[in-house]
XYZ file of C-alpha atoms in Angstrom:
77
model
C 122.598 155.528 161.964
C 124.374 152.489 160.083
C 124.405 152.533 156.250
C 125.487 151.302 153.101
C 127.780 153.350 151.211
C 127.699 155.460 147.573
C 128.274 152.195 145.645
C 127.162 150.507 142.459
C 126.481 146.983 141.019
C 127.885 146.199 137.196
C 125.483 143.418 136.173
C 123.120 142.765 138.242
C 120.233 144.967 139.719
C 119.280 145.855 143.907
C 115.759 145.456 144.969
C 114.675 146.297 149.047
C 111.798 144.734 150.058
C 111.222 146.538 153.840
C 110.091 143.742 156.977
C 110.052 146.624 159.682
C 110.936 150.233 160.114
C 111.917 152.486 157.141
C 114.548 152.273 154.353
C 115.877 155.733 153.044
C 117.584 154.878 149.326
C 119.880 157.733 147.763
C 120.278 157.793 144.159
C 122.418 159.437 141.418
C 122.028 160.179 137.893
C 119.141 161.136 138.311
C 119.857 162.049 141.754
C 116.581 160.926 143.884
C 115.065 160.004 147.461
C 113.490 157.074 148.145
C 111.264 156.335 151.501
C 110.421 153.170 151.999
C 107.651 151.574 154.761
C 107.025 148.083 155.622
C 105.980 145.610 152.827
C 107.584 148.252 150.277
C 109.503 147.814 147.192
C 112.172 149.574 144.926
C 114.520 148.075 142.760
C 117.724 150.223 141.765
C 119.286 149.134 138.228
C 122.862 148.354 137.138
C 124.973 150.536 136.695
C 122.962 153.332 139.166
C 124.452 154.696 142.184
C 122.915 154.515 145.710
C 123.647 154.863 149.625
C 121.246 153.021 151.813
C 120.454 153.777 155.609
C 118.121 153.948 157.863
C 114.986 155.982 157.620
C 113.153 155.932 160.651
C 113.806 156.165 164.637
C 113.704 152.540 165.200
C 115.761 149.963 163.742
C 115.372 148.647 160.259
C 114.798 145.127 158.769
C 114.614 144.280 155.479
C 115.708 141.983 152.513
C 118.344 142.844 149.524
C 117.565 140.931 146.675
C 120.161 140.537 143.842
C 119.064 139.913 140.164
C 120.995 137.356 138.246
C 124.554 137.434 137.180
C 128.214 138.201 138.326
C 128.141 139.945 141.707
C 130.381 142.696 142.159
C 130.488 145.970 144.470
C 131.879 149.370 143.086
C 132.655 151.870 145.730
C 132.318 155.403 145.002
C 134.616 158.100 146.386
């Protein structure tokens, strides 16, 4: 299973819109689970931890969509 990381954005907010497949979002402080289907939505906000990977059996299309402002990308040990 590929994902993304434990990582955080600054400035500017991550939202997942899911083409195909399913989209399983980690989150931290408050620590939560996120499932998401085709044609489904979730935005994470600065400053808010999160690991993204796949969710389902099948691969996994979908679209990242960065909110205005400086990009940057904040690993987390």
């Amino acid at each position: 299973t590929q994902q993304v990381p434990w990582h955080y954005h600054t400035r500017t907010q991550d939202t997942f819109y899911v083409l195909e497949g399913w989209l399983r979002l980690y989150l931290r402080d408050p620590k939560e689970e996120v499932r998401l289907g085709p044609g489904e939505t979730y935005t994470v906000a600065p400053g808010r931890a999160h690991l993204v990977t796949n969710g389902g059996d099948t691969s996994a299309t979908f679209l990242v969509l960065q909110g205005l402002g400086e990009y940057d990308y904040v690993p987390l040990t």
